[in-house]
Amino acid sequence: MSLYNQIKNARSKGDKVLAILLDPDKVKHDELPGLIERINQSRASIILVGGSEVASGITETVIKIIKDYSPLPIVIFPGDLNQITPMANAILFLSLVSGRNPEYLIGKHVQAVPLLEDSGLEVISTAYILIENGRETSVERRSGTKPMSRSNPDKIVRTAKAAEYLGFKMVYLEAGSGAKHPVSANLIEQVRSKVNLPLIVGGGIKSIQEVELAFKAGADIVVVGTAVEEDELILNSL
Ligand code: 1GP
């Protein structure tokens, strides 16, 4: 079964999915086997791999190591084209719909096609919505776009709904890596009440309480990255 169908099945049963994000630029290769072992033993069922700036070839090397140690699906969460590798199972094909930079809405995607065709990767179109979190994020810097204001939830909900009408398969509410304030439960609830797509929430989530809060508000998938980078023991409690 495709990963997307597994995600939809989980959603229809009310099963929540924890995804751990590994930044190939930050993980230490010799420590990866131990970290992966810990992820295998946690409740996480997806490993996302990606970062805003990763040197060419590193993503592939890291995914090869992960594959040696984990049966979990590996999903590319690309900051750029050079992170696309057929070694993974799937890719979140992100369109930054919170911004108005054509390169990040459709431009890079056109360039990605030759890398995706015949790659065997499952391509999951995902509307990527960057939300203001209290500090500047690397997505903002790199894409040259502004995040959406937390004080205008209606516009965020309409953006997510427009993405559903446009035929995107998932919506990702992103506060940004290391965000000061994760996406609020209230905002997740508002989006959830209008949008019937699998909902991913990430950015600045650092504890089991915050994970559960996001799930309870309506997130189907919660992504934790920085907190695991800072202390992998947190995996025991997630
Ligand atoms: C970032 O949403 C992901 O793109 C995860 O964020 O690193 O803050 O967990 P953190």
Coordinates of N, CA and C and ligand atoms in Angstrom, one line a residue:
M1 N 0.8 -1.2 0.0 CA 0.0 0.0 0.0 C 0.9 1.3 0.0
S2 N 0.5 2.3 -0.7 CA 1.3 3.5 -0.8 C 1.3 4.1 0.6
L3 N 2.3 4.9 0.8 CA 2.4 5.6 2.1 C 1.2 6.5 2.3
Y4 N 0.8 7.2 1.2 CA -0.3 8.1 1.4 C -1.6 7.4 1.8
N5 N -1.8 6.2 1.2 CA -3.0 5.5 1.6 C -2.9 5.0 3.1
Q6 N -1.6 4.7 3.5 CA -1.5 4.3 4.9 C -1.8 5.5 5.8
I7 N -1.4 6.7 5.4 CA -1.7 7.9 6.2 C -3.2 8.1 6.2
K8 N -3.8 7.9 5.1 CA -5.3 8.2 5.0 C -6.0 7.1 5.9
N9 N -5.5 5.9 5.8 CA -6.1 4.8 6.6 C -6.0 5.2 8.1
A10 N -4.8 5.6 8.5 CA -4.6 5.9 9.9 C -5.5 7.0 10.3
R11 N -5.6 8.0 9.4 CA -6.5 9.2 9.7 C -8.0 8.7 9.9
S12 N -8.4 7.8 9.0 CA -9.8 7.4 9.1 C -10.0 6.6 10.4
K13 N -9.0 5.9 10.9 CA -9.1 5.2 12.2 C -8.8 6.0 13.4
G14 N -8.4 7.3 13.2 CA -8.0 8.2 14.3 C -6.7 7.8 14.9
D15 N -5.9 7.0 14.1 CA -4.5 6.7 14.6 C -3.6 7.9 14.3
K16 N -2.8 8.3 15.2 CA -1.9 9.5 15.1 C -0.5 9.0 14.7
V17 N 0.1 9.8 13.9 CA 1.5 9.4 13.4 C 2.5 10.4 13.8
L18 N 3.6 9.9 14.5 CA 4.7 10.7 14.9 C 5.8 10.5 13.8
A19 N 6.3 11.6 13.3 CA 7.4 11.6 12.3 C 8.6 12.3 13.0
I20 N 9.8 11.7 12.8 CA 11.0 12.3 13.3 C 11.8 12.8 12.1
L21 N 12.2 14.1 12.2 CA 12.9 14.8 11.1 C 14.4 14.8 11.4
L22 N 15.2 14.2 10.5 CA 16.6 14.2 10.6 C 17.2 15.1 9.5
D23 N 18.0 16.1 10.0 CA 18.7 17.0 9.0 C 20.0 16.4 8.6
P24 N 20.2 16.0 7.4 CA 21.4 15.3 7.0 C 22.7 16.1 7.3
D25 N 22.5 17.4 7.4 CA 23.7 18.3 7.6 C 24.1 18.3 9.1
K26 N 23.1 17.9 9.9 CA 23.4 18.0 11.4 C 23.7 16.7 12.0
V27 N 23.1 15.6 11.5 CA 23.4 14.3 12.2 C 24.8 13.8 12.0
K28 N 25.4 13.2 13.1 CA 26.7 12.7 13.0 C 26.6 11.2 12.5
H29 N 27.3 10.9 11.4 CA 27.1 9.6 10.8 C 27.4 8.5 11.7
D30 N 28.5 8.6 12.5 CA 28.8 7.5 13.4 C 27.8 7.3 14.6
E31 N 27.0 8.4 14.8 CA 26.0 8.2 15.9 C 24.7 7.8 15.3
L32 N 24.6 7.8 14.0 CA 23.3 7.5 13.4 C 22.7 6.1 13.8
P33 N 23.5 5.0 13.8 CA 22.9 3.7 14.1 C 22.2 3.7 15.5
G34 N 22.9 4.3 16.5 CA 22.3 4.4 17.8 C 21.0 5.2 17.8
L35 N 21.0 6.3 17.1 CA 19.8 7.2 17.1 C 18.7 6.5 16.3
I36 N 19.0 5.8 15.3 CA 18.0 5.1 14.5 C 17.3 4.0 15.4
E37 N 18.2 3.3 16.1 CA 17.7 2.2 17.0 C 16.7 2.8 18.0
R38 N 17.0 4.0 18.5 CA 16.1 4.6 19.5 C 14.8 5.0 18.8
I39 N 14.9 5.5 17.5 CA 13.7 5.9 16.8 C 12.8 4.6 16.5
N40 N 13.5 3.5 16.2 CA 12.8 2.3 16.0 C 12.0 1.9 17.2
Q41 N 12.6 2.1 18.4 CA 11.9 1.7 19.6 C 10.8 2.7 20.1
S42 N 10.8 3.9 19.5 CA 9.8 4.9 19.9 C 8.5 4.7 19.1
R43 N 7.5 5.6 19.4 CA 6.3 5.4 18.6 C 6.3 6.0 17.2
A44 N 7.5 6.6 16.8 CA 7.5 7.2 15.5 C 7.4 6.1 14.4
S45 N 6.6 6.5 13.4 CA 6.5 5.5 12.3 C 6.9 6.0 10.9
I46 N 7.4 7.2 10.9 CA 8.0 7.8 9.7 C 9.3 8.5 10.0
I47 N 10.3 8.4 9.1 CA 11.5 9.2 9.3 C 11.5 10.2 8.1
L48 N 11.5 11.5 8.4 CA 11.6 12.5 7.4 C 13.1 12.9 7.4
V49 N 13.6 13.1 6.2 CA 15.0 13.5 6.0 C 15.0 14.8 5.2
G50 N 15.6 15.8 5.7 CA 15.7 17.1 4.9 C 16.3 18.2 5.8
G51 N 16.7 19.2 5.1 CA 17.2 20.4 5.7 C 17.2 21.6 4.8
S52 N 17.4 22.8 5.3 CA 17.2 23.9 4.4 C 18.5 24.0 3.5
E53 N 19.6 23.7 4.0 CA 20.8 23.7 3.1 C 21.7 22.5 3.4
V54 N 21.7 21.6 2.5 CA 22.5 20.4 2.6 C 23.4 20.2 1.4
A55 N 24.7 19.9 1.6 CA 25.6 19.7 0.5 C 25.2 18.5 -0.3
S56 N 25.4 18.5 -1.6 CA 25.1 17.4 -2.5 C 25.7 16.1 -2.0
G57 N 24.9 15.1 -2.2 CA 25.4 13.7 -1.9 C 25.2 13.3 -0.4
I58 N 25.1 14.3 0.5 CA 25.0 13.9 1.9 C 23.6 13.2 2.2
T59 N 22.6 13.7 1.6 CA 21.2 13.2 1.9 C 21.2 11.7 1.6
E60 N 21.8 11.4 0.4 CA 21.8 10.0 0.0 C 22.6 9.1 0.9
T61 N 23.8 9.6 1.4 CA 24.6 8.8 2.3 C 23.8 8.6 3.6
V62 N 23.2 9.6 4.1 CA 22.5 9.5 5.4 C 21.3 8.5 5.2
I63 N 20.6 8.6 4.1 CA 19.4 7.7 3.9 C 19.9 6.2 3.8
K64 N 21.1 6.0 3.1 CA 21.6 4.6 3.1 C 21.8 4.1 4.5
I65 N 22.4 4.9 5.3 CA 22.7 4.4 6.7 C 21.3 4.1 7.4
I66 N 20.4 5.0 7.3 CA 19.1 4.8 8.0 C 18.5 3.5 7.5
K67 N 18.5 3.3 6.2 CA 17.9 2.1 5.6 C 18.5 0.8 6.2
D68 N 19.8 0.9 6.4 CA 20.5 -0.3 7.0 C 20.0 -0.6 8.4
Y69 N 19.5 0.4 9.1 CA 19.2 0.2 10.5 C 17.7 0.2 10.8
S70 N 16.8 0.7 9.8 CA 15.4 0.9 10.2 C 14.5 0.4 9.1
P71 N 13.4 -0.3 9.5 CA 12.4 -0.7 8.5 C 11.4 0.4 8.2
L72 N 11.5 1.6 8.9 CA 10.5 2.6 8.8 C 10.6 3.3 7.4
P73 N 9.4 3.8 6.9 CA 9.5 4.5 5.6 C 10.3 5.8 5.8
I74 N 11.1 6.1 4.7 CA 11.9 7.3 4.7 C 11.4 8.2 3.7
V75 N 11.1 9.4 4.2 CA 10.4 10.4 3.3 C 11.3 11.7 3.2
I76 N 11.5 12.1 2.0 CA 12.4 13.3 1.8 C 11.5 14.5 2.0
F77 N 12.1 15.4 2.8 CA 11.4 16.7 3.1 C 12.4 17.7 2.6
P78 N 12.4 18.0 1.3 CA 13.5 18.7 0.7 C 13.6 20.2 0.8
G79 N 14.7 20.7 1.2 CA 15.0 22.1 1.2 C 15.4 22.6 -0.2
D80 N 15.9 21.6 -1.0 CA 16.3 21.9 -2.3 C 16.4 20.7 -3.2
L81 N 16.6 20.9 -4.5 CA 16.6 19.8 -5.5 C 17.7 18.8 -5.2
N82 N 18.8 19.2 -4.6 CA 19.9 18.3 -4.5 C 19.7 17.2 -3.3
Q83 N 18.5 17.4 -2.7 CA 18.2 16.4 -1.7 C 17.3 15.3 -2.2
I84 N 17.0 15.3 -3.5 CA 16.1 14.3 -4.1 C 17.0 13.1 -4.4
T85 N 16.7 11.9 -3.8 CA 17.4 10.7 -4.1 C 16.4 9.5 -4.2
P86 N 16.6 8.6 -5.1 CA 15.7 7.5 -5.2 C 15.9 6.5 -4.1
M87 N 16.8 6.8 -3.2 CA 17.1 5.8 -2.1 C 15.9 5.9 -1.1
A88 N 15.1 7.0 -1.1 CA 14.0 7.1 -0.1 C 12.8 6.4 -0.6
N89 N 11.7 6.3 0.2 CA 10.5 5.7 -0.2 C 9.5 6.7 -0.8
A90 N 9.5 7.9 -0.3 CA 8.6 8.9 -0.8 C 9.2 10.3 -0.6
I91 N 8.5 11.3 -1.2 CA 8.9 12.7 -1.1 C 7.7 13.6 -0.8
L92 N 7.8 14.5 0.1 CA 6.8 15.5 0.3 C 7.1 16.6 -0.8
F93 N 6.3 16.7 -1.8 CA 6.5 17.6 -2.9 C 5.8 18.9 -2.4
L94 N 6.7 19.7 -1.8 CA 6.1 20.9 -1.1 C 6.0 22.1 -1.9
S95 N 4.8 22.7 -1.9 CA 4.6 24.0 -2.6 C 4.4 25.0 -1.5
L96 N 5.2 26.0 -1.4 CA 5.1 27.0 -0.3 C 4.0 28.0 -0.6
V97 N 2.8 27.5 -0.2 CA 1.6 28.3 -0.6 C 1.3 29.5 0.3
S98 N 2.1 29.6 1.4 CA 2.0 30.8 2.3 C 2.7 32.0 1.6
G99 N 3.6 31.7 0.7 CA 4.4 32.8 0.1 C 4.0 33.0 -1.3
R100 N 4.6 34.0 -1.9 CA 4.3 34.3 -3.3 C 5.6 34.3 -4.2
N101 N 6.5 33.4 -3.8 CA 7.7 33.3 -4.7 C 7.4 32.2 -5.7
P102 N 7.3 32.5 -7.0 CA 7.0 31.4 -7.9 C 7.9 30.3 -7.9
E103 N 9.2 30.5 -7.6 CA 10.2 29.4 -7.6 C 9.8 28.3 -6.6
Y104 N 9.2 28.8 -5.4 CA 8.9 27.8 -4.4 C 7.4 27.4 -4.5
L105 N 6.7 28.0 -5.4 CA 5.3 27.5 -5.6 C 5.3 26.5 -6.7
I106 N 6.1 26.7 -7.8 CA 6.1 25.7 -8.9 C 7.4 25.6 -9.6
G107 N 8.3 26.6 -9.5 CA 9.5 26.6 -10.3 C 10.4 25.5 -10.0
K108 N 10.8 25.2 -8.8 CA 11.7 24.1 -8.4 C 11.1 22.8 -8.8
H109 N 9.7 22.8 -8.7 CA 9.0 21.5 -9.0 C 9.2 21.1 -10.5
V110 N 9.2 22.1 -11.3 CA 9.4 21.8 -12.8 C 10.8 21.2 -12.9
Q111 N 11.8 21.8 -12.3 CA 13.1 21.3 -12.4 C 13.3 20.0 -11.8
A112 N 12.4 19.6 -10.8 CA 12.6 18.3 -10.1 C 12.1 17.1 -11.0
V113 N 11.2 17.4 -12.0 CA 10.6 16.3 -12.7 C 11.6 15.3 -13.2
P114 N 12.7 15.7 -13.9 CA 13.6 14.6 -14.4 C 14.2 13.8 -13.3
L115 N 14.3 14.4 -12.1 CA 14.8 13.6 -10.9 C 13.8 12.6 -10.3
L116 N 12.5 13.0 -10.5 CA 11.5 12.2 -9.9 C 11.0 11.0 -10.9
E117 N 10.9 11.4 -12.2 CA 10.5 10.4 -13.1 C 11.4 9.1 -13.0
D118 N 10.8 8.0 -13.0 CA 11.5 6.7 -12.9 C 12.3 6.5 -11.7
S119 N 12.1 7.4 -10.7 CA 12.9 7.3 -9.4 C 12.3 6.2 -8.5
G120 N 11.0 5.9 -8.7 CA 10.4 5.0 -7.8 C 9.9 5.7 -6.6
L121 N 10.2 7.0 -6.4 CA 9.7 7.7 -5.2 C 8.2 7.9 -5.3
E122 N 7.5 7.7 -4.2 CA 6.1 8.1 -4.1 C 6.1 9.6 -3.9
V123 N 5.4 10.3 -4.8 CA 5.4 11.8 -4.7 C 4.1 12.3 -4.1
I124 N 4.2 12.9 -3.0 CA 3.0 13.3 -2.2 C 2.9 14.9 -2.2
S125 N 2.0 15.4 -3.0 CA 1.9 16.9 -3.1 C 1.4 17.4 -1.8
T126 N 2.1 18.4 -1.3 CA 1.8 18.9 0.0 C 1.8 20.5 0.0
A127 N 0.8 21.0 0.5 CA 0.7 22.5 0.6 C 1.4 22.9 1.9
Y128 N 2.5 23.7 1.7 CA 3.4 24.0 2.8 C 3.1 25.4 3.3
I129 N 2.6 25.6 4.5 CA 2.2 26.9 5.0 C 3.0 27.3 6.2
L130 N 3.8 28.3 6.0 CA 4.8 28.8 7.0 C 4.1 29.8 7.8
I131 N 4.1 29.6 9.1 CA 3.4 30.5 10.1 C 4.3 31.2 11.0
E132 N 4.2 32.4 11.2 CA 5.0 33.3 12.0 C 5.1 32.6 13.4
N133 N 6.3 32.6 14.0 CA 6.5 31.9 15.3 C 7.3 32.7 16.3
G134 N 7.6 33.9 16.0 CA 8.4 34.6 17.0 C 9.8 34.9 16.6
R135 N 10.3 34.1 15.7 CA 11.7 34.4 15.2 C 11.8 34.0 13.7
E136 N 12.8 34.6 13.0 CA 12.9 34.3 11.6 C 13.4 32.9 11.4
T137 N 12.8 32.2 10.4 CA 13.2 30.8 10.2 C 14.0 30.7 8.9
S138 N 14.6 29.5 8.7 CA 15.5 29.3 7.5 C 14.6 29.2 6.3
V139 N 13.4 28.8 6.4 CA 12.5 28.7 5.2 C 12.2 30.1 4.7
E140 N 12.0 31.0 5.7 CA 11.8 32.4 5.3 C 13.0 33.0 4.6
R141 N 14.2 32.8 5.2 CA 15.4 33.4 4.6 C 15.6 32.8 3.2
R142 N 15.5 31.5 3.1 CA 15.8 30.8 1.9 C 14.8 31.1 0.7
S143 N 13.6 31.2 1.1 CA 12.5 31.3 0.1 C 12.3 32.8 -0.2
G144 N 12.8 33.7 0.6 CA 12.5 35.1 0.4 C 11.0 35.4 0.6
T145 N 10.3 34.6 1.4 CA 8.9 34.9 1.6 C 8.7 35.1 3.1
K146 N 7.6 35.8 3.4 CA 7.2 36.1 4.7 C 6.2 35.0 5.2
P147 N 6.4 34.6 6.5 CA 5.4 33.6 7.0 C 4.0 34.3 7.2
M148 N 3.0 33.5 7.3 CA 1.6 34.1 7.5 C 1.5 34.5 9.0
S149 N 0.8 35.6 9.2 CA 0.6 36.1 10.5 C -0.3 35.3 11.4
R150 N 0.1 35.0 12.6 CA -0.7 34.3 13.6 C -2.0 35.0 13.9
S151 N -1.9 36.4 13.7 CA -3.1 37.1 14.1 C -4.1 37.1 13.0
N152 N -3.9 36.4 11.9 CA -4.9 36.4 10.9 C -5.2 34.9 10.6
P153 N -5.8 34.2 11.5 CA -6.1 32.7 11.3 C -7.0 32.5 10.1
D154 N -7.9 33.4 9.9 CA -8.9 33.2 8.8 C -8.1 33.0 7.5
K155 N -7.1 33.8 7.3 CA -6.4 33.8 6.0 C -5.6 32.4 5.9
I156 N -5.1 32.0 7.0 CA -4.4 30.7 7.0 C -5.4 29.6 6.7
V157 N -6.6 29.6 7.3 CA -7.6 28.6 7.0 C -8.0 28.6 5.6
R158 N -8.2 29.8 5.0 CA -8.5 30.0 3.6 C -7.4 29.4 2.7
T159 N -6.2 29.7 3.1 CA -5.1 29.2 2.3 C -5.1 27.7 2.3
A160 N -5.3 27.1 3.4 CA -5.3 25.6 3.5 C -6.5 25.0 2.7
K161 N -7.6 25.7 2.7 CA -8.8 25.3 2.0 C -8.6 25.4 0.5
A162 N -8.0 26.5 0.1 CA -7.6 26.7 -1.3 C -6.8 25.6 -1.8
A163 N -5.8 25.2 -0.9 CA -4.9 24.1 -1.3 C -5.7 22.8 -1.5
E164 N -6.7 22.6 -0.7 CA -7.6 21.4 -0.8 C -8.3 21.5 -2.1
Y165 N -8.9 22.6 -2.4 CA -9.6 22.8 -3.7 C -8.7 22.6 -4.9
L166 N -7.5 23.0 -4.7 CA -6.5 22.8 -5.8 C -6.1 21.4 -6.0
G167 N -6.4 20.5 -5.1 CA -6.0 19.1 -5.3 C -4.8 18.6 -4.6
F168 N -4.2 19.5 -3.7 CA -3.1 19.0 -2.9 C -3.5 17.8 -2.1
K169 N -2.6 16.9 -1.7 CA -2.9 15.7 -1.0 C -2.8 15.9 0.5
M170 N -2.0 16.8 1.0 CA -1.8 17.0 2.4 C -1.5 18.5 2.6
V171 N -1.7 18.9 3.9 CA -1.4 20.3 4.3 C -0.4 20.2 5.4
Y172 N 0.7 21.0 5.3 CA 1.7 21.0 6.4 C 1.7 22.4 7.0
L173 N 1.3 22.5 8.3 CA 1.4 23.8 9.0 C 2.7 23.8 9.7
E174 N 3.6 24.7 9.3 CA 5.0 24.8 9.7 C 5.3 26.1 10.4
A175 N 5.7 25.9 11.7 CA 6.2 27.1 12.4 C 7.6 27.4 12.2
G176 N 8.3 26.4 11.5 CA 9.8 26.6 11.3 C 10.6 25.8 12.3
S177 N 11.7 25.3 11.8 CA 12.6 24.6 12.6 C 13.1 25.4 13.8
G178 N 13.0 24.8 15.0 CA 13.4 25.5 16.2 C 12.5 26.7 16.5
A179 N 11.3 26.6 16.1 CA 10.4 27.8 16.3 C 10.2 28.1 17.8
K180 N 10.1 29.3 18.1 CA 9.9 29.8 19.5 C 8.5 29.3 19.9
H181 N 7.5 29.5 19.1 CA 6.1 29.1 19.4 C 5.6 28.1 18.3
P182 N 5.3 26.9 18.7 CA 4.8 25.9 17.8 C 3.4 26.5 17.3
V183 N 2.9 25.9 16.2 CA 1.6 26.2 15.7 C 0.6 26.0 16.9
S184 N -0.3 26.9 17.1 CA -1.2 26.8 18.3 C -2.3 25.8 18.0
A185 N -2.8 25.2 19.2 CA -3.8 24.2 19.1 C -5.1 24.9 18.5
N186 N -5.3 26.1 18.8 CA -6.5 26.8 18.3 C -6.4 26.9 16.7
L187 N -5.3 27.2 16.2 CA -5.1 27.4 14.8 C -5.3 26.0 14.1
I188 N -4.7 25.0 14.7 CA -4.8 23.6 14.2 C -6.3 23.2 14.1
E189 N -7.0 23.5 15.2 CA -8.5 23.2 15.2 C -9.2 23.9 14.1
Q190 N -8.9 25.2 13.9 CA -9.6 26.0 12.9 C -9.4 25.4 11.5
V191 N -8.1 25.0 11.2 CA -7.8 24.5 9.9 C -8.5 23.1 9.8
R192 N -8.4 22.3 10.9 CA -9.0 21.0 10.9 C -10.5 21.0 10.6
S193 N -11.2 22.0 11.1 CA -12.6 22.1 11.0 C -13.1 22.4 9.6
K194 N -12.2 22.9 8.7 CA -12.5 23.3 7.4 C -11.9 22.4 6.3
V195 N -10.8 21.7 6.7 CA -10.0 21.0 5.6 C -10.0 19.5 5.9
N196 N -10.3 18.8 4.9 CA -10.5 17.3 5.1 C -9.3 16.5 4.5
L197 N -8.1 17.1 4.6 CA -6.9 16.4 4.1 C -6.1 16.0 5.3
P198 N -5.2 15.0 5.2 CA -4.2 14.8 6.3 C -3.5 16.0 6.6
L199 N -3.3 16.3 7.9 CA -2.7 17.5 8.3 C -1.4 17.2 9.1
I200 N -0.4 17.8 8.6 CA 0.9 17.7 9.3 C 1.2 18.9 10.0
V201 N 1.8 18.8 11.2 CA 2.1 20.0 12.0 C 3.5 19.8 12.5
G202 N 4.4 20.9 12.4 CA 5.7 20.8 12.9 C 6.3 22.2 13.2
G203 N 7.5 22.1 13.8 CA 8.2 23.4 14.1 C 8.1 23.7 15.6
G204 N 9.2 23.6 16.3 CA 9.2 24.0 17.7 C 8.5 23.1 18.7
I205 N 8.2 21.9 18.3 CA 7.5 20.9 19.2 C 8.6 20.2 20.0
K206 N 8.5 20.3 21.3 CA 9.7 19.8 22.1 C 9.3 18.8 23.2
S207 N 8.0 18.5 23.4 CA 7.7 17.6 24.5 C 6.5 16.8 24.1
I208 N 6.3 15.7 24.9 CA 5.1 14.8 24.7 C 3.8 15.6 24.8
Q209 N 3.8 16.6 25.7 CA 2.6 17.4 26.0 C 2.3 18.2 24.7
E210 N 3.3 18.8 24.1 CA 3.0 19.5 22.8 C 2.6 18.6 21.7
V211 N 3.2 17.5 21.6 CA 2.8 16.5 20.6 C 1.4 16.1 20.8
E212 N 1.0 15.8 22.0 CA -0.4 15.4 22.3 C -1.4 16.5 22.0
L213 N -1.0 17.7 22.3 CA -1.8 18.9 22.1 C -2.1 19.1 20.6
A214 N -1.1 18.9 19.8 CA -1.3 19.0 18.4 C -2.2 17.9 17.8
F215 N -2.0 16.7 18.3 CA -2.8 15.6 17.9 C -4.3 15.8 18.3
K216 N -4.5 16.3 19.5 CA -5.8 16.5 20.0 C -6.5 17.6 19.2
A217 N -5.8 18.5 18.8 CA -6.4 19.7 18.1 C -6.7 19.3 16.6
G218 N -6.2 18.1 16.2 CA -6.6 17.7 14.8 C -5.4 17.3 13.9
A219 N -4.2 17.5 14.4 CA -3.0 17.1 13.5 C -3.1 15.5 13.3
D220 N -2.8 15.1 12.1 CA -2.7 13.6 11.8 C -1.3 13.2 12.0
I221 N -0.3 14.1 11.6 CA 1.1 13.7 11.7 C 1.8 14.9 12.4
V222 N 2.5 14.6 13.4 CA 3.3 15.6 14.1 C 4.8 15.3 13.9
V223 N 5.5 16.4 13.5 CA 7.0 16.3 13.2 C 7.8 16.9 14.3
V224 N 8.8 16.1 14.8 CA 9.7 16.6 15.8 C 11.1 16.4 15.2
G225 N 11.9 17.5 15.2 CA 13.3 17.5 14.7 C 14.3 18.0 15.7
T226 N 14.3 19.3 15.9 CA 15.3 19.9 16.7 C 15.3 19.3 18.1
A227 N 14.2 19.0 18.7 CA 14.2 18.4 20.1 C 15.0 17.1 20.2
V228 N 14.9 16.3 19.1 CA 15.6 15.0 19.0 C 17.1 15.3 18.8
E229 N 17.4 16.3 17.9 CA 18.8 16.7 17.7 C 19.4 17.1 19.0
E230 N 18.7 17.8 19.8 CA 19.3 18.4 21.1 C 19.4 17.3 22.1
D231 N 18.5 16.4 22.2 CA 18.6 15.3 23.2 C 17.7 14.1 22.7
E232 N 18.5 13.1 22.2 CA 17.7 12.0 21.6 C 17.0 11.2 22.7
L233 N 17.3 11.4 23.9 CA 16.6 10.6 25.0 C 15.1 11.0 25.0
I234 N 14.8 12.2 24.4 CA 13.4 12.6 24.4 C 12.5 11.5 23.7
L235 N 13.2 10.8 22.8 CA 12.4 9.8 22.1 C 11.8 8.7 23.0
N236 N 12.4 8.5 24.1 CA 11.8 7.6 25.1 C 10.5 8.0 25.6
S237 N 10.3 9.3 25.6 CA 9.0 9.9 26.2 C 8.0 10.3 25.2
L238 N 8.3 10.2 23.9 CA 7.3 10.7 22.9 C 6.3 9.7 22.6
Ligands
1GP1 C1 10.9 21.8 10.6 O1 8.6 21.2 11.2 C2 10.0 20.8 11.2 O2 10.7 22.0 9.3 C3 10.4 20.4 12.5 O3 10.7 21.5 13.3 O4 13.0 21.1 14.1 O5 11.5 22.6 15.4 O6 11.1 20.2 15.4 P1 11.6 21.3 14.6

